[in-house]
mmCIF file of C-alpha atoms in Angstrom:
data_model
loop_
_atom_site.group_PDB
_atom_site.id
_atom_site.type_symbol
_atom_site.label_atom_id
_atom_site.label_comp_id
_atom_site.label_asym_id
_atom_site.label_seq_id
_atom_site.Cartn_x
_atom_site.Cartn_y
_atom_site.Cartn_z
ATOM 1 C CA MET A 1 -176.564 -0.686 -16.972
ATOM 2 C CA LYS A 2 -175.761 -1.978 -13.479
ATOM 3 C CA ASN A 3 -174.857 -5.395 -14.893
ATOM 4 C CA LYS A 4 -172.431 -3.810 -17.380
ATOM 5 C CA PHE A 5 -170.814 -1.774 -14.605
ATOM 6 C CA PHE A 6 -170.468 -4.872 -12.418
ATOM 7 C CA LEU A 7 -168.897 -6.885 -15.242
ATOM 8 C CA ALA A 8 -166.465 -4.082 -16.031
ATOM 9 C CA LEU A 9 -165.451 -3.825 -12.359
ATOM 10 C CA LEU A 10 -165.047 -7.584 -12.110
ATOM 11 C CA PHE A 11 -162.833 -7.551 -15.200
ATOM 12 C CA LEU A 12 -160.579 -4.862 -13.736
ATOM 13 C CA VAL A 13 -160.255 -6.664 -10.410
ATOM 14 C CA THR A 14 -159.524 -10.076 -11.895
ATOM 15 C CA THR A 15 -157.120 -8.606 -14.444
ATOM 16 C CA ASN A 16 -155.155 -6.923 -11.654
ATOM 17 C CA ILE A 17 -155.063 -10.143 -9.603
ATOM 18 C CA PHE A 18 -153.898 -12.378 -12.439
ATOM 19 C CA SER A 19 -151.402 -9.863 -13.798
ATOM 20 C CA GLN A 20 -149.346 -10.215 -10.615
ATOM 21 C CA ASN A 21 -147.023 -13.085 -9.792
ATOM 22 C CA THR A 22 -145.369 -14.050 -6.547
ATOM 23 C CA TYR A 23 -141.593 -14.390 -6.674
ATOM 24 C CA VAL A 24 -139.301 -16.063 -4.149
ATOM 25 C CA PHE A 25 -135.737 -14.751 -3.850
ATOM 26 C CA LEU A 26 -133.043 -16.958 -2.308
ATOM 27 C CA GLY A 27 -129.654 -15.721 -1.085
ATOM 28 C CA SER A 28 -126.713 -17.877 -0.046
ATOM 29 C CA TYR A 29 -123.239 -18.272 1.352
ATOM 30 C CA ASN A 30 -122.088 -19.478 -2.060
ATOM 31 C CA ARG A 31 -118.394 -18.730 -1.312
ATOM 32 C CA ASP A 32 -117.616 -19.269 -5.003
ATOM 33 C CA LYS A 33 -118.340 -16.803 -7.809
ATOM 34 C CA THR A 34 -118.989 -19.650 -10.259
ATOM 35 C CA ALA A 35 -121.937 -20.894 -8.170
ATOM 36 C CA GLU A 36 -125.423 -19.429 -8.347
ATOM 37 C CA ALA A 37 -125.401 -16.819 -5.617
ATOM 38 C CA ILE A 38 -129.042 -15.695 -5.855
ATOM 39 C CA GLN A 39 -131.894 -17.763 -7.253
ATOM 40 C CA VAL A 40 -135.419 -16.588 -8.069
ATOM 41 C CA TYR A 41 -138.491 -18.819 -8.216
ATOM 42 C CA LEU A 42 -142.145 -18.398 -9.110
ATOM 43 C CA LEU A 43 -144.528 -19.452 -6.349
ATOM 44 C CA ASP A 44 -147.700 -21.275 -7.396
ATOM 45 C CA SER A 45 -150.321 -19.446 -5.325
ATOM 46 C CA LEU A 46 -152.606 -22.489 -5.275
ATOM 47 C CA ARG A 47 -150.296 -25.432 -4.586
ATOM 48 C CA GLY A 48 -147.177 -23.789 -3.183
ATOM 49 C CA LYS A 49 -144.953 -25.231 -5.904
ATOM 50 C CA LEU A 50 -141.703 -23.387 -6.703
ATOM 51 C CA THR A 51 -140.540 -23.083 -10.321
ATOM 52 C CA LYS A 52 -137.083 -21.771 -11.234
ATOM 53 C CA PHE A 53 -137.278 -18.326 -12.858
ATOM 54 C CA THR A 54 -133.748 -16.902 -13.009
ATOM 55 C CA SER A 55 -130.457 -16.667 -11.111
ATOM 56 C CA VAL A 56 -127.199 -14.711 -10.905
ATOM 57 C CA LYS A 57 -123.548 -15.657 -10.388
ATOM 58 C CA ASN A 58 -120.295 -13.717 -9.916
ATOM 59 C CA ILE A 59 -121.158 -12.306 -6.510
ATOM 60 C CA VAL A 60 -119.837 -13.572 -3.168
ATOM 61 C CA ASN A 61 -121.996 -14.499 -0.184
ATOM 62 C CA PRO A 62 -125.241 -12.538 -0.697
ATOM 63 C CA SER A 63 -126.343 -13.726 2.726
ATOM 64 C CA TYR A 64 -129.339 -11.419 3.168
ATOM 65 C CA LEU A 65 -131.678 -9.890 0.581
ATOM 66 C CA THR A 66 -134.473 -7.365 0.404
ATOM 67 C CA VAL A 67 -136.676 -6.259 -2.499
ATOM 68 C CA SER A 68 -137.581 -2.663 -3.345
ATOM 69 C CA PRO A 69 -141.219 -1.617 -2.774
ATOM 70 C CA ASN A 70 -141.871 -1.531 -6.542
ATOM 71 C CA GLY A 71 -140.274 -4.952 -7.059
ATOM 72 C CA LYS A 72 -137.803 -3.683 -9.655
ATOM 73 C CA TYR A 73 -134.636 -3.987 -7.580
ATOM 74 C CA VAL A 74 -133.027 -6.478 -5.209
ATOM 75 C CA TYR A 75 -130.509 -5.372 -2.581
ATOM 76 C CA ALA A 76 -128.110 -7.757 -0.876
ATOM 77 C CA CYS A 77 -125.499 -7.952 1.853
ATOM 78 C CA THR A 78 -122.455 -9.193 -0.083
ATOM 79 C CA ASP A 79 -118.921 -10.261 0.813
ATOM 80 C CA THR A 80 -120.278 -11.364 4.182
ATOM 81 C CA LYS A 81 -118.072 -13.464 6.447
ATOM 82 C CA THR A 82 -115.137 -12.285 4.329
ATOM 83 C CA PRO A 83 -112.141 -10.885 6.265
ATOM 84 C CA ASN A 84 -111.478 -7.182 5.708
ATOM 85 C CA ALA A 85 -114.433 -6.951 3.332
ATOM 86 C CA GLY A 86 -118.139 -6.287 3.258
ATOM 87 C CA SER A 87 -120.419 -4.639 0.740
ATOM 88 C CA VAL A 88 -124.016 -4.001 -0.233
ATOM 89 C CA SER A 89 -125.050 -4.661 -3.828
ATOM 90 C CA SER A 90 -127.976 -3.822 -6.088
ATOM 91 C CA PHE A 91 -129.581 -5.834 -8.875
ATOM 92 C CA GLU A 92 -132.268 -5.026 -11.416
ATOM 93 C CA PHE A 93 -135.078 -7.583 -11.584
ATOM 94 C CA ASN A 94 -136.795 -7.749 -14.984
ATOM 95 C CA THR A 95 -139.807 -10.061 -15.021
ATOM 96 C CA THR A 96 -140.278 -9.762 -18.790
ATOM 97 C CA ALA A 97 -136.706 -10.636 -19.719
ATOM 98 C CA LYS A 98 -136.463 -13.054 -16.776
ATOM 99 C CA THR A 99 -133.182 -11.527 -15.644
ATOM 100 C CA LEU A 100 -131.517 -10.426 -12.431
ATOM 101 C CA THR A 101 -128.724 -8.041 -13.423
ATOM 102 C CA PHE A 102 -125.967 -6.708 -11.198
ATOM 103 C CA LEU A 103 -125.973 -2.895 -10.996
ATOM 104 C CA ASN A 104 -123.355 -1.816 -8.457
ATOM 105 C CA SER A 105 -121.851 -2.260 -5.004
ATOM 106 C CA GLN A 106 -120.788 0.009 -2.172
ATOM 107 C CA ARG A 107 -118.641 -0.703 0.868
ATOM 108 C CA SER A 108 -120.793 -1.737 3.812
ATOM 109 C CA GLY A 109 -119.036 0.525 6.310
ATOM 110 C CA GLY A 110 -118.158 -2.425 8.515
ATOM 111 C CA GLU A 111 -117.157 -6.076 8.318
ATOM 112 C CA ASN A 112 -119.795 -8.783 7.856
ATOM 113 C CA PRO A 113 -123.005 -7.009 6.724
ATOM 114 C CA VAL A 114 -125.993 -9.117 7.773
ATOM 115 C CA TYR A 115 -129.219 -7.195 7.111
ATOM 116 C CA VAL A 116 -130.561 -4.608 4.648
ATOM 117 C CA SER A 117 -133.877 -2.718 4.649
ATOM 118 C CA VAL A 118 -135.409 -0.356 2.096
ATOM 119 C CA HIS A 119 -137.432 2.699 3.134
ATOM 120 C CA LYS A 120 -141.035 2.632 1.922
ATOM 121 C CA ASN A 121 -140.292 5.542 -0.454
ATOM 122 C CA GLY A 122 -137.668 3.411 -2.200
ATOM 123 C CA LYS A 123 -135.047 6.139 -1.821
ATOM 124 C CA TRP A 124 -133.015 4.900 1.165
ATOM 125 C CA LEU A 125 -131.184 1.715 2.125
ATOM 126 C CA ALA A 126 -130.148 0.823 5.686
ATOM 127 C CA ASN A 127 -127.536 -1.829 6.432
ATOM 128 C CA ALA A 128 -126.448 -3.533 9.672
ATOM 129 C CA ASN A 129 -122.859 -4.730 10.071
ATOM 130 C CA TYR A 130 -122.416 -7.481 12.635
ATOM 131 C CA THR A 131 -118.715 -7.949 13.327
ATOM 132 C CA GLU A 132 -117.785 -4.300 13.872
ATOM 133 C CA GLY A 133 -121.174 -3.277 15.231
ATOM 134 C CA SER A 134 -122.306 -0.506 12.924
ATOM 135 C CA VAL A 135 -125.133 0.841 10.771
ATOM 136 C CA SER A 136 -124.808 2.459 7.342
ATOM 137 C CA VAL A 137 -127.409 4.420 5.382
ATOM 138 C CA TYR A 138 -127.311 5.045 1.626
ATOM 139 C CA PRO A 139 -129.398 7.074 -0.831
ATOM 140 C CA LEU A 140 -130.849 4.962 -3.650
ATOM 141 C CA LEU A 141 -130.751 6.388 -7.155
ATOM 142 C CA GLU A 142 -133.675 6.323 -9.584
ATOM 143 C CA ASN A 143 -131.968 3.627 -11.639
ATOM 144 C CA GLY A 144 -131.765 1.352 -8.586
ATOM 145 C CA LYS A 145 -128.065 1.838 -7.915
ATOM 146 C CA ILE A 146 -126.755 2.451 -4.406
ATOM 147 C CA ASP A 147 -125.152 5.854 -3.867
ATOM 148 C CA SER A 148 -122.218 6.395 -1.504
ATOM 149 C CA ILE A 149 -122.741 6.179 2.269
ATOM 150 C CA ALA A 150 -124.673 9.099 3.739
ATOM 151 C CA GLN A 151 -124.079 8.079 7.352
ATOM 152 C CA ASN A 152 -122.217 5.407 9.271
ATOM 153 C CA PHE A 153 -122.329 4.953 13.038
ATOM 154 C CA GLN A 154 -120.131 2.457 14.880
ATOM 155 C CA TYR A 155 -120.571 1.284 18.471
ATOM 156 C CA MET A 156 -118.037 -0.165 20.895
ATOM 157 C CA ASP A 157 -120.054 -1.070 23.987
ATOM 158 C CA GLY A 158 -120.690 -4.720 24.786
ATOM 159 C CA SER A 159 -122.419 -6.640 27.561
ATOM 160 C CA VAL A 160 -121.747 -9.390 30.097
ATOM 161 C CA ASN A 161 -121.051 -12.533 28.035
ATOM 162 C CA LYS A 162 -117.247 -12.692 27.655
ATOM 163 C CA ASP A 163 -117.419 -15.031 24.654
ATOM 164 C CA ARG A 164 -119.949 -13.233 22.466
ATOM 165 C CA GLN A 165 -120.501 -9.747 23.856
ATOM 166 C CA THR A 166 -117.090 -8.101 24.124
ATOM 167 C CA ARG A 167 -118.355 -5.424 21.716
ATOM 168 C CA SER A 168 -121.364 -4.339 19.702
ATOM 169 C CA HIS A 169 -122.819 -6.698 17.086
ATOM 170 C CA VAL A 170 -125.701 -5.009 15.263
ATOM 171 C CA HIS A 171 -127.785 -7.800 13.759
ATOM 172 C CA SER A 172 -130.580 -6.023 11.888
ATOM 173 C CA ALA A 173 -131.857 -2.638 10.751
ATOM 174 C CA VAL A 174 -135.651 -2.400 10.817
ATOM 175 C CA PHE A 175 -137.765 0.594 9.851
ATOM 176 C CA SER A 176 -140.797 1.460 11.981
ATOM 177 C CA PRO A 177 -144.212 1.018 10.322
ATOM 178 C CA GLN A 178 -144.238 4.640 9.115
ATOM 179 C CA CYS A 179 -140.492 4.527 8.340
ATOM 180 C CA ASP A 180 -139.915 7.520 10.627
ATOM 181 C CA TYR A 181 -137.616 5.548 12.964
ATOM 182 C CA LEU A 182 -134.906 2.932 12.452
ATOM 183 C CA PHE A 183 -134.394 0.180 15.040
ATOM 184 C CA LEU A 184 -131.098 -1.696 15.438
ATOM 185 C CA PRO A 185 -131.132 -4.840 17.607
ATOM 186 C CA ASP A 186 -127.586 -5.155 18.951
ATOM 187 C CA LEU A 187 -126.711 -8.688 20.043
ATOM 188 C CA GLY A 188 -123.380 -7.650 21.525
ATOM 189 C CA ALA A 189 -124.669 -4.794 23.680
ATOM 190 C CA ASP A 190 -128.067 -6.181 24.735
ATOM 191 C CA LYS A 191 -129.738 -3.089 23.316
ATOM 192 C CA ILE A 192 -132.285 -2.201 20.662
ATOM 193 C CA ARG A 193 -130.841 1.040 19.341
ATOM 194 C CA CYS A 194 -133.101 3.637 17.748
ATOM 195 C CA TYR A 195 -132.775 6.715 15.539
ATOM 196 C CA ALA A 196 -135.404 9.013 14.146
ATOM 197 C CA PHE A 197 -135.333 8.870 10.336
ATOM 198 C CA ASP A 198 -135.861 12.086 8.365
ATOM 199 C CA GLU A 199 -136.191 10.996 4.734
ATOM 200 C CA ASN A 200 -135.851 14.589 3.482
ATOM 201 C CA GLN A 201 -132.390 15.191 4.935
ATOM 202 C CA LYS A 202 -129.045 14.286 3.366
ATOM 203 C CA LYS A 203 -128.146 12.689 6.694
ATOM 204 C CA PRO A 204 -131.459 11.079 7.706
ATOM 205 C CA LEU A 205 -130.455 9.394 10.992
ATOM 206 C CA VAL A 206 -131.255 11.740 13.870
ATOM 207 C CA GLU A 207 -130.439 11.009 17.510
ATOM 208 C CA THR A 208 -133.408 10.842 19.880
ATOM 209 C CA GLN A 209 -133.877 11.368 23.599
ATOM 210 C CA ASN A 210 -134.269 7.584 23.887
ATOM 211 C CA PRO A 211 -131.339 6.215 21.853
ATOM 212 C CA PHE A 212 -131.873 2.605 22.911
ATOM 213 C CA THR A 213 -134.029 0.141 24.821
ATOM 214 C CA LYS A 214 -132.144 -2.197 27.155
ATOM 215 C CA THR A 215 -132.962 -5.896 26.887
ATOM 216 C CA ASP A 216 -132.291 -8.537 29.516
ATOM 217 C CA LEU A 217 -128.609 -9.344 30.016
ATOM 218 C CA GLU A 218 -127.270 -12.076 27.701
ATOM 219 C CA ALA A 219 -130.449 -11.827 25.650
ATOM 220 C CA GLY A 220 -128.628 -11.201 22.366
ATOM 221 C CA PRO A 221 -131.365 -9.291 20.483
ATOM 222 C CA ARG A 222 -131.258 -10.316 16.814
ATOM 223 C CA HIS A 223 -134.290 -9.546 14.612
ATOM 224 C CA PHE A 224 -137.315 -7.336 15.154
ATOM 225 C CA THR A 225 -140.785 -7.047 13.645
ATOM 226 C CA PHE A 226 -143.854 -4.868 14.065
ATOM 227 C CA HIS A 227 -147.467 -5.990 14.287
ATOM 228 C CA PRO A 228 -149.712 -4.930 11.361
ATOM 229 C CA ASN A 229 -151.674 -2.672 13.735
ATOM 230 C CA GLN A 230 -148.403 -0.739 14.329
ATOM 231 C CA LYS A 231 -148.980 -0.770 18.108
ATOM 232 C CA TRP A 232 -146.684 -3.651 19.082
ATOM 233 C CA GLY A 233 -143.113 -4.709 18.340
ATOM 234 C CA TYR A 234 -141.442 -8.089 18.894
ATOM 235 C CA CYS A 235 -137.728 -8.866 19.226
ATOM 236 C CA ILE A 236 -136.250 -12.350 19.006
ATOM 237 C CA GLU A 237 -133.279 -12.892 21.312
ATOM 238 C CA GLU A 238 -130.740 -15.298 19.847
ATOM 239 C CA MET A 239 -128.676 -16.085 22.920
ATOM 240 C CA ALA A 240 -131.532 -16.407 25.417
ATOM 241 C CA GLY A 241 -134.019 -18.125 23.124
ATOM 242 C CA GLN A 242 -136.739 -15.647 24.067
ATOM 243 C CA ILE A 243 -139.103 -13.169 22.425
ATOM 244 C CA SER A 244 -139.712 -9.811 24.072
ATOM 245 C CA ALA A 245 -142.978 -8.067 23.198
ATOM 246 C CA TYR A 246 -143.308 -4.288 23.417
ATOM 247 C CA ASN A 247 -145.956 -1.623 23.228
ATOM 248 C CA TYR A 248 -144.813 0.813 20.552
ATOM 249 C CA GLU A 249 -145.463 4.528 20.014
ATOM 250 C CA ASN A 250 -143.367 7.251 18.373
ATOM 251 C CA GLY A 251 -140.033 5.471 18.607
ATOM 252 C CA ILE A 252 -140.575 4.265 22.197
ATOM 253 C CA LEU A 253 -140.677 0.586 23.217
ATOM 254 C CA ASN A 254 -142.208 -0.532 26.525
ATOM 255 C CA LYS A 255 -141.904 -4.222 27.353
ATOM 256 C CA ILE A 256 -145.121 -6.108 28.076
ATOM 257 C CA GLN A 257 -143.976 -9.752 27.894
ATOM 258 C CA ARG A 258 -141.025 -12.123 27.530
ATOM 259 C CA ILE A 259 -141.662 -15.700 26.388
ATOM 260 C CA ALA A 260 -139.459 -18.655 25.393
ATOM 261 C CA THR A 261 -139.216 -19.807 21.779
ATOM 262 C CA HIS A 262 -138.464 -23.376 22.868
ATOM 263 C CA PRO A 263 -139.976 -26.083 25.114
ATOM 264 C CA GLU A 264 -139.095 -25.961 28.804
ATOM 265 C CA LYS A 265 -137.035 -29.164 28.551
ATOM 266 C CA ILE A 266 -134.406 -27.322 26.481
ATOM 267 C CA LYS A 267 -132.195 -25.420 28.909
ATOM 268 C CA GLU A 268 -129.222 -24.252 26.833
ATOM 269 C CA GLY A 269 -127.694 -23.988 23.372
ATOM 270 C CA PHE A 270 -130.275 -21.530 22.067
ATOM 271 C CA GLU A 271 -129.863 -20.199 18.532
ATOM 272 C CA SER A 272 -133.101 -18.364 17.875
ATOM 273 C CA SER A 273 -132.949 -16.531 14.555
ATOM 274 C CA ASP A 274 -135.861 -14.975 12.653
ATOM 275 C CA ILE A 275 -139.325 -13.614 13.478
ATOM 276 C CA HIS A 276 -142.413 -12.675 11.438
ATOM 277 C CA ILE A 277 -146.138 -12.080 11.925
ATOM 278 C CA SER A 278 -148.943 -13.303 9.668
ATOM 279 C CA PRO A 279 -150.573 -10.523 7.605
ATOM 280 C CA ASP A 280 -153.828 -10.885 9.548
ATOM 281 C CA GLY A 281 -151.937 -10.171 12.790
ATOM 282 C CA LYS A 282 -153.205 -13.301 14.524
ATOM 283 C CA PHE A 283 -150.038 -15.400 14.675
ATOM 284 C CA LEU A 284 -146.313 -14.919 15.243
ATOM 285 C CA TYR A 285 -143.638 -17.328 13.990
ATOM 286 C CA ALA A 286 -140.024 -17.636 15.168
ATOM 287 C CA THR A 287 -137.222 -19.953 14.072
ATOM 288 C CA ASN A 288 -134.847 -21.903 16.295
ATOM 289 C CA ARG A 289 -131.594 -23.347 14.969
ATOM 290 C CA GLY A 290 -129.076 -25.436 16.942
ATOM 291 C CA LYS A 291 -130.628 -28.495 18.590
ATOM 292 C CA GLU A 292 -134.198 -27.619 17.613
ATOM 293 C CA ASN A 293 -134.339 -26.617 13.921
ATOM 294 C CA ASN A 294 -137.985 -25.656 14.103
ATOM 295 C CA ILE A 295 -140.524 -22.884 13.862
ATOM 296 C CA ALA A 296 -142.175 -21.847 17.112
ATOM 297 C CA ILE A 297 -145.801 -20.791 16.586
ATOM 298 C CA PHE A 298 -147.629 -18.309 18.811
ATOM 299 C CA SER A 299 -151.106 -16.805 18.836
ATOM 300 C CA ILE A 300 -151.401 -13.053 19.505
ATOM 301 C CA ASP A 301 -154.211 -11.858 21.748
ATOM 302 C CA GLU A 302 -156.065 -8.532 21.800
ATOM 303 C CA ASN A 303 -153.373 -7.008 24.032
ATOM 304 C CA GLY A 304 -150.435 -8.102 21.909
ATOM 305 C CA LEU A 305 -149.440 -10.945 24.247
ATOM 306 C CA LEU A 306 -148.142 -14.241 22.878
ATOM 307 C CA LYS A 307 -149.254 -17.786 23.663
ATOM 308 C CA SER A 308 -147.308 -20.821 22.455
ATOM 309 C CA ILE A 309 -149.433 -23.159 20.346
ATOM 310 C CA GLY A 310 -146.881 -25.503 18.795
ATOM 311 C CA TYR A 311 -143.715 -26.218 16.860
ATOM 312 C CA GLN A 312 -143.036 -27.229 13.285
ATOM 313 C CA SER A 313 -139.796 -28.857 12.134
ATOM 314 C CA THR A 314 -138.174 -26.967 9.250
ATOM 315 C CA LEU A 315 -137.159 -30.364 7.797
ATOM 316 C CA GLY A 316 -133.553 -29.254 7.631
ATOM 317 C CA LYS A 317 -130.725 -27.822 9.713
ATOM 318 C CA HIS A 318 -130.052 -24.192 10.647
ATOM 319 C CA PRO A 319 -133.172 -22.279 9.507
ATOM 320 C CA ARG A 320 -131.594 -18.819 9.388
ATOM 321 C CA ILE A 321 -134.320 -16.839 7.583
ATOM 322 C CA PHE A 322 -137.944 -17.500 6.656
ATOM 323 C CA ALA A 323 -140.677 -15.426 5.052
ATOM 324 C CA ILE A 324 -144.475 -15.297 4.766
ATOM 325 C CA ASP A 325 -146.093 -14.359 1.466
ATOM 326 C CA GLU A 326 -148.353 -11.288 1.250
ATOM 327 C CA SER A 327 -151.536 -13.380 1.185
ATOM 328 C CA GLY A 328 -150.494 -15.147 4.381
ATOM 329 C CA LYS A 329 -151.117 -18.507 2.719
ATOM 330 C CA PHE A 330 -147.526 -19.757 2.645
ATOM 331 C CA LEU A 331 -144.458 -19.704 4.882
ATOM 332 C CA ILE A 332 -141.106 -20.563 3.297
ATOM 333 C CA ALA A 333 -138.065 -21.571 5.368
ATOM 334 C CA SER A 334 -134.400 -21.724 4.278
ATOM 335 C CA ASN A 335 -132.056 -24.223 5.969
ATOM 336 C CA VAL A 336 -128.383 -23.281 5.604
ATOM 337 C CA LEU A 337 -126.580 -26.466 6.643
ATOM 338 C CA THR A 338 -128.776 -28.876 4.683
ATOM 339 C CA GLY A 339 -129.160 -26.487 1.742
ATOM 340 C CA ASN A 340 -132.889 -26.955 1.343
ATOM 341 C CA VAL A 341 -135.916 -24.671 1.093
ATOM 342 C CA ILE A 342 -139.300 -25.863 2.365
ATOM 343 C CA VAL A 343 -142.737 -24.412 1.577
ATOM 344 C CA PHE A 344 -145.385 -24.695 4.272
ATOM 345 C CA LYS A 345 -149.074 -23.906 3.912
ATOM 346 C CA ARG A 346 -150.565 -21.935 6.801
ATOM 347 C CA ASP A 347 -153.877 -22.806 8.384
ATOM 348 C CA PHE A 348 -155.585 -19.412 8.727
ATOM 349 C CA LYS A 349 -157.653 -20.549 11.723
ATOM 350 C CA THR A 350 -155.111 -22.468 13.797
ATOM 351 C CA GLY A 351 -151.855 -20.908 12.573
ATOM 352 C CA LEU A 352 -150.324 -24.379 12.179
ATOM 353 C CA LEU A 353 -148.119 -25.335 9.233
ATOM 354 C CA LYS A 354 -148.113 -28.205 6.726
ATOM 355 C CA LYS A 355 -145.418 -28.939 4.168
ATOM 356 C CA VAL A 356 -146.516 -28.670 0.533
ATOM 357 C CA GLY A 357 -144.756 -29.236 -2.794
ATOM 358 C CA LYS A 358 -141.205 -30.442 -3.325
ATOM 359 C CA GLN A 359 -138.214 -28.965 -1.511
ATOM 360 C CA ILE A 360 -135.746 -26.791 -3.405
ATOM 361 C CA LYS A 361 -132.045 -27.533 -3.052
ATOM 362 C CA MET A 362 -129.514 -24.687 -2.936
ATOM 363 C CA GLN A 363 -126.127 -25.060 -1.291
ATOM 364 C CA ASN A 364 -125.740 -22.910 1.839
ATOM 365 C CA VAL A 365 -129.055 -21.139 1.252
ATOM 366 C CA SER A 366 -129.204 -18.412 3.882
ATOM 367 C CA CYS A 367 -132.131 -16.119 3.070
ATOM 368 C CA VAL A 368 -135.583 -16.102 1.524
ATOM 369 C CA GLN A 369 -137.732 -13.123 0.584
ATOM 370 C CA ILE A 370 -141.139 -13.147 -1.102
ATOM 371 C CA LYS A 371 -142.573 -10.376 -3.278
ATOM 372 C CA GLN A 372 -145.762 -10.065 -5.323
ATOM 373 C CA ILE A 373 -145.090 -8.119 -8.517
#
């Protein structure tokens, strides 16, 4: 009887594992509606090989993507870097029909949308607009479409750099681990803005007693990520080429460390971009563009502090966005200027990276997201 129960359990577990596939979604600055704007690939979970699955045209500059929690919908910043324009768009992803179908678009509430996040309940979308420094929040309908804007906040304050910080430039919109707060790194104002997020209200963004955390001057906070233990947060600073680490609790950030993403010999020209943590919480990765074009690798100790352990070339130029798959086995980097996508295999013990498989070519590829469905 025990053997039959064990076999039945084994069957259920293995069936669940093999019924899921890992998909890689690539966005781009395609600048031409006749070009493939978004491409989707299957990721071989053993070898890291990418196989073309589907694509979509007739959409302009889907520069940043995110996937709904259930994997049925893809949301994109569209019409980015387009004067007097800017939108967010939704697509239905059908794994059986192998299709990615446009559903609808809404105005982004500001020029040059650069980042979208979906609430864990799948009912809200948050968007950051860079050029005009604003955040927009939208309800998501059951059919995956984006409803009209529920809230839009714009900011005017800047910081000390007269070339890049004359006004606010919100560069990302990141939900807290429990999705009860929304954090907005603002490159132009040297602030990480914060709102409480009440998912049950028609206007979910609620002002708090601590509306922002100040960063160092000329830091240029860009992207933000939380540790799997939900106790620490990490912000990559584009202009300064630094990462600031914070203790996190109930919407409050308290800095515990600031560390460079580049070797000491590099003194200027920083273009740090993206930041992610391995699922096991042991390693943090950060990309540098500009002169470096690499991934900085850090270990994370028991107190949340970072230690530099090496660098890995992205084998291309301008690695804007990268992603780590849910198993933590692979890291995939997208290089905008060379239009290539590289798959790296992670060493679980050392955190170091090794290229695997063949590179994928996609002109002006600007974003990569990975989702197991």
